[in-house]
mmCIF file of C-alpha atoms in Angstrom:
data_model
loop_
_atom_site.group_PDB
_atom_site.id
_atom_site.type_symbol
_atom_site.label_atom_id
_atom_site.label_comp_id
_atom_site.label_asym_id
_atom_site.label_seq_id
_atom_site.Cartn_x
_atom_site.Cartn_y
_atom_site.Cartn_z
ATOM 1 C CA UNK A 1 -32.607 0.982 -3.481
ATOM 2 C CA UNK A 2 -29.281 1.947 -4.689
ATOM 3 C CA UNK A 3 -30.512 3.703 -7.145
ATOM 4 C CA UNK A 4 -32.458 6.072 -4.643
ATOM 5 C CA UNK A 5 -29.276 6.183 -1.947
ATOM 6 C CA UNK A 6 -27.605 7.169 -5.272
ATOM 7 C CA UNK A 7 -29.576 10.253 -6.042
ATOM 8 C CA UNK A 8 -30.227 11.735 -2.757
ATOM 9 C CA UNK A 9 -26.107 11.501 -1.951
ATOM 10 C CA UNK A 10 -25.334 13.929 -4.202
ATOM 11 C CA UNK A 11 -27.115 16.667 -1.823
ATOM 12 C CA UNK A 12 -26.263 15.739 1.297
ATOM 13 C CA UNK A 13 -22.758 16.732 1.133
ATOM 14 C CA UNK A 14 -22.009 13.311 3.031
ATOM 15 C CA UNK A 15 -18.272 11.574 2.863
ATOM 16 C CA UNK A 16 -18.725 7.459 3.281
ATOM 17 C CA UNK A 17 -15.308 5.715 3.885
ATOM 18 C CA UNK A 18 -14.600 2.381 5.406
ATOM 19 C CA UNK A 19 -11.648 2.127 7.597
ATOM 20 C CA UNK A 20 -9.505 -1.378 7.691
ATOM 21 C CA UNK A 21 -6.598 -1.021 10.474
ATOM 22 C CA UNK A 22 -5.600 -5.156 10.087
ATOM 23 C CA UNK A 23 -4.210 -4.623 6.959
ATOM 24 C CA UNK A 24 -1.179 -7.253 5.803
ATOM 25 C CA UNK A 25 0.563 -4.341 3.777
ATOM 26 C CA UNK A 26 3.440 -2.724 5.116
ATOM 27 C CA UNK A 27 5.460 0.527 3.595
ATOM 28 C CA UNK A 28 9.241 1.006 4.525
ATOM 29 C CA UNK A 29 11.617 3.210 2.373
ATOM 30 C CA UNK A 30 15.319 3.062 1.273
ATOM 31 C CA UNK A 31 17.709 4.676 3.691
ATOM 32 C CA UNK A 32 21.252 5.577 3.070
ATOM 33 C CA UNK A 33 24.040 2.767 3.181
ATOM 34 C CA UNK A 34 25.531 2.131 5.921
ATOM 35 C CA UNK A 35 28.921 3.137 4.599
ATOM 36 C CA UNK A 36 27.672 6.390 4.237
ATOM 37 C CA UNK A 37 25.793 6.315 7.038
ATOM 38 C CA UNK A 38 29.293 5.602 9.181
ATOM 39 C CA UNK A 39 31.767 6.778 6.564
ATOM 40 C CA UNK A 40 33.747 4.165 7.174
ATOM 41 C CA UNK A 41 35.020 2.853 3.647
ATOM 42 C CA UNK A 42 35.308 -0.609 4.514
ATOM 43 C CA UNK A 43 31.664 -0.926 5.519
ATOM 44 C CA UNK A 44 29.743 -3.105 3.734
ATOM 45 C CA UNK A 45 27.067 -1.775 1.746
ATOM 46 C CA UNK A 46 23.728 -2.505 2.899
ATOM 47 C CA UNK A 47 20.668 -0.350 2.150
ATOM 48 C CA UNK A 48 18.476 0.237 5.404
ATOM 49 C CA UNK A 49 14.993 0.458 5.581
ATOM 50 C CA UNK A 50 13.201 2.673 7.689
ATOM 51 C CA UNK A 51 9.695 3.395 8.733
ATOM 52 C CA UNK A 52 7.424 5.340 6.895
ATOM 53 C CA UNK A 53 7.469 9.038 8.725
ATOM 54 C CA UNK A 54 3.457 10.016 9.659
ATOM 55 C CA UNK A 55 1.459 11.803 7.817
ATOM 56 C CA UNK A 56 2.041 9.843 4.693
ATOM 57 C CA UNK A 57 -0.541 8.857 2.155
ATOM 58 C CA UNK A 58 -0.046 5.846 -0.412
ATOM 59 C CA UNK A 59 -2.582 5.649 -3.251
ATOM 60 C CA UNK A 60 -4.255 2.053 -2.885
ATOM 61 C CA UNK A 61 -3.765 0.047 -5.910
ATOM 62 C CA UNK A 62 -6.466 -2.367 -5.601
ATOM 63 C CA UNK A 63 -8.483 -4.583 -8.299
ATOM 64 C CA UNK A 64 -11.353 -3.449 -9.553
ATOM 65 C CA UNK A 65 -14.386 -5.611 -11.007
ATOM 66 C CA UNK A 66 -15.267 -3.679 -14.382
ATOM 67 C CA UNK A 67 -19.078 -3.101 -13.269
ATOM 68 C CA UNK A 68 -17.784 -1.179 -10.555
ATOM 69 C CA UNK A 69 -17.738 2.650 -10.641
ATOM 70 C CA UNK A 70 -15.022 4.007 -8.367
ATOM 71 C CA UNK A 71 -16.349 6.853 -7.138
ATOM 72 C CA UNK A 72 -12.890 8.197 -5.443
ATOM 73 C CA UNK A 73 -9.556 6.149 -4.741
ATOM 74 C CA UNK A 74 -8.914 4.214 -1.767
ATOM 75 C CA UNK A 75 -5.945 5.195 0.091
ATOM 76 C CA UNK A 76 -3.607 4.275 2.855
ATOM 77 C CA UNK A 77 -2.646 6.416 5.652
ATOM 78 C CA UNK A 78 0.282 6.360 8.008
ATOM 79 C CA UNK A 79 -0.534 8.530 11.266
ATOM 80 C CA UNK A 80 2.018 7.909 13.611
ATOM 81 C CA UNK A 81 5.684 6.828 14.159
ATOM 82 C CA UNK A 82 6.804 3.526 15.189
ATOM 83 C CA UNK A 83 10.575 3.246 16.445
ATOM 84 C CA UNK A 84 10.172 -0.338 17.506
ATOM 85 C CA UNK A 85 8.977 -2.521 14.819
ATOM 86 C CA UNK A 86 7.397 -2.208 11.245
ATOM 87 C CA UNK A 87 4.203 1.127 10.876
ATOM 88 C CA UNK A 88 1.129 -0.706 10.420
ATOM 89 C CA UNK A 89 -0.736 1.289 8.022
ATOM 90 C CA UNK A 90 -4.638 1.808 7.757
ATOM 91 C CA UNK A 91 -6.545 1.401 4.852
ATOM 92 C CA UNK A 92 -9.521 3.895 3.842
ATOM 93 C CA UNK A 93 -11.524 2.453 1.379
ATOM 94 C CA UNK A 94 -13.188 5.854 0.229
ATOM 95 C CA UNK A 95 -16.680 4.641 -0.794
ATOM 96 C CA UNK A 96 -18.881 8.237 -1.316
ATOM 97 C CA UNK A 97 -17.168 11.990 -1.151
ATOM 98 C CA UNK A 98 -18.837 14.875 -0.818
ATOM 99 C CA UNK A 99 -18.920 17.439 -3.740
ATOM 100 C CA UNK A 100 -17.511 19.612 -1.378
ATOM 101 C CA UNK A 101 -14.521 17.739 -0.687
ATOM 102 C CA UNK A 102 -11.692 16.848 -2.847
ATOM 103 C CA UNK A 103 -9.814 13.199 -2.051
ATOM 104 C CA UNK A 104 -7.182 15.246 -0.620
ATOM 105 C CA UNK A 105 -9.026 17.236 1.829
ATOM 106 C CA UNK A 106 -10.864 13.945 2.670
ATOM 107 C CA UNK A 107 -6.674 12.612 3.247
ATOM 108 C CA UNK A 108 -6.153 15.731 5.392
ATOM 109 C CA UNK A 109 -8.840 16.090 7.636
ATOM 110 C CA UNK A 110 -8.505 11.764 8.581
ATOM 111 C CA UNK A 111 -4.633 12.962 9.360
ATOM 112 C CA UNK A 112 -5.647 15.783 11.379
ATOM 113 C CA UNK A 113 -8.505 13.720 13.475
ATOM 114 C CA UNK A 114 -6.232 10.917 14.200
ATOM 115 C CA UNK A 115 -3.666 12.907 15.856
ATOM 116 C CA UNK A 116 -6.159 15.253 17.719
ATOM 117 C CA UNK A 117 -8.033 14.493 20.766
ATOM 118 C CA UNK A 118 -5.546 12.042 22.047
ATOM 119 C CA UNK A 119 -2.145 12.326 24.009
ATOM 120 C CA UNK A 120 -0.168 10.751 21.287
ATOM 121 C CA UNK A 121 -1.190 9.682 17.426
ATOM 122 C CA UNK A 122 -3.475 7.123 17.006
ATOM 123 C CA UNK A 123 -3.568 4.554 13.942
ATOM 124 C CA UNK A 124 -8.126 5.324 14.071
ATOM 125 C CA UNK A 125 -9.177 8.933 14.218
ATOM 126 C CA UNK A 126 -10.731 9.419 17.678
ATOM 127 C CA UNK A 127 -14.165 9.754 16.475
ATOM 128 C CA UNK A 128 -13.471 6.188 15.218
ATOM 129 C CA UNK A 129 -12.107 4.819 18.210
ATOM 130 C CA UNK A 130 -14.830 6.201 20.784
ATOM 131 C CA UNK A 131 -18.078 4.925 17.569
ATOM 132 C CA UNK A 132 -16.093 1.401 18.136
ATOM 133 C CA UNK A 133 -15.823 1.169 21.497
ATOM 134 C CA UNK A 134 -19.805 2.348 22.191
ATOM 135 C CA UNK A 135 -20.111 -0.530 19.459
ATOM 136 C CA UNK A 136 -18.594 -2.424 21.839
ATOM 137 C CA UNK A 137 -20.372 -1.811 24.792
ATOM 138 C CA UNK A 138 -23.676 -1.730 23.307
ATOM 139 C CA UNK A 139 -23.112 -5.715 21.908
ATOM 140 C CA UNK A 140 -21.778 -6.734 25.427
ATOM 141 C CA UNK A 141 -25.464 -5.477 26.695
ATOM 142 C CA UNK A 142 -27.757 -6.685 24.245
ATOM 143 C CA UNK A 143 -26.158 -9.923 24.726
ATOM 144 C CA UNK A 144 -26.879 -10.206 28.208
ATOM 145 C CA UNK A 145 -28.596 -12.501 30.220
ATOM 146 C CA UNK A 146 -31.484 -11.793 31.228
ATOM 147 C CA UNK A 147 -31.854 -9.963 27.489
ATOM 148 C CA UNK A 148 -31.607 -6.212 28.506
ATOM 149 C CA UNK A 149 -34.380 -4.222 27.656
ATOM 150 C CA UNK A 150 -34.594 -0.094 27.417
ATOM 151 C CA UNK A 151 -35.699 1.057 31.041
ATOM 152 C CA UNK A 152 -33.090 -1.546 32.439
ATOM 153 C CA UNK A 153 -30.557 1.034 31.114
ATOM 154 C CA UNK A 154 -29.169 3.919 33.397
ATOM 155 C CA UNK A 155 -29.869 7.082 31.825
ATOM 156 C CA UNK A 156 -26.478 8.288 31.400
ATOM 157 C CA UNK A 157 -25.590 5.169 29.069
ATOM 158 C CA UNK A 158 -29.504 5.667 28.118
ATOM 159 C CA UNK A 159 -28.595 9.138 26.207
ATOM 160 C CA UNK A 160 -25.027 7.665 24.657
ATOM 161 C CA UNK A 161 -26.902 4.537 23.099
ATOM 162 C CA UNK A 162 -29.479 6.409 21.425
ATOM 163 C CA UNK A 163 -29.538 4.140 18.385
ATOM 164 C CA UNK A 164 -30.901 1.252 21.002
#
């Protein structure tokens, strides 16, 4: 089965990624020393650590099994700014890339999609957020008592839940 999928995928022009928004990794960069910021010669030389600016891509350096063939490198993308606390990045695990798209193009598309169709930048691209919310609605409907059947769905929702 895996060989059949691998044979069909290059012709599809398909990019497949998994997004992980609950990562325990934080990225910060060294700022100037406080003495240099204030211009005070008597101030202590303590470095400040700041959040990364939005749009920064950090390549993931994850251990990979020896028998696993890496198709494309995974990466972390900082899509929003955080003024209050340490910003959390989203990990993009790239499993397959399209022959027509380079990984840098995928990174740019992911950054643009996280900043488009939203009043402010979000961690996840809008298409991922919509799919996540729709799956939430579908899960609640499937777990309902009495058991949900196709004819019980209202027609507007029925058109959105075509996969049921």
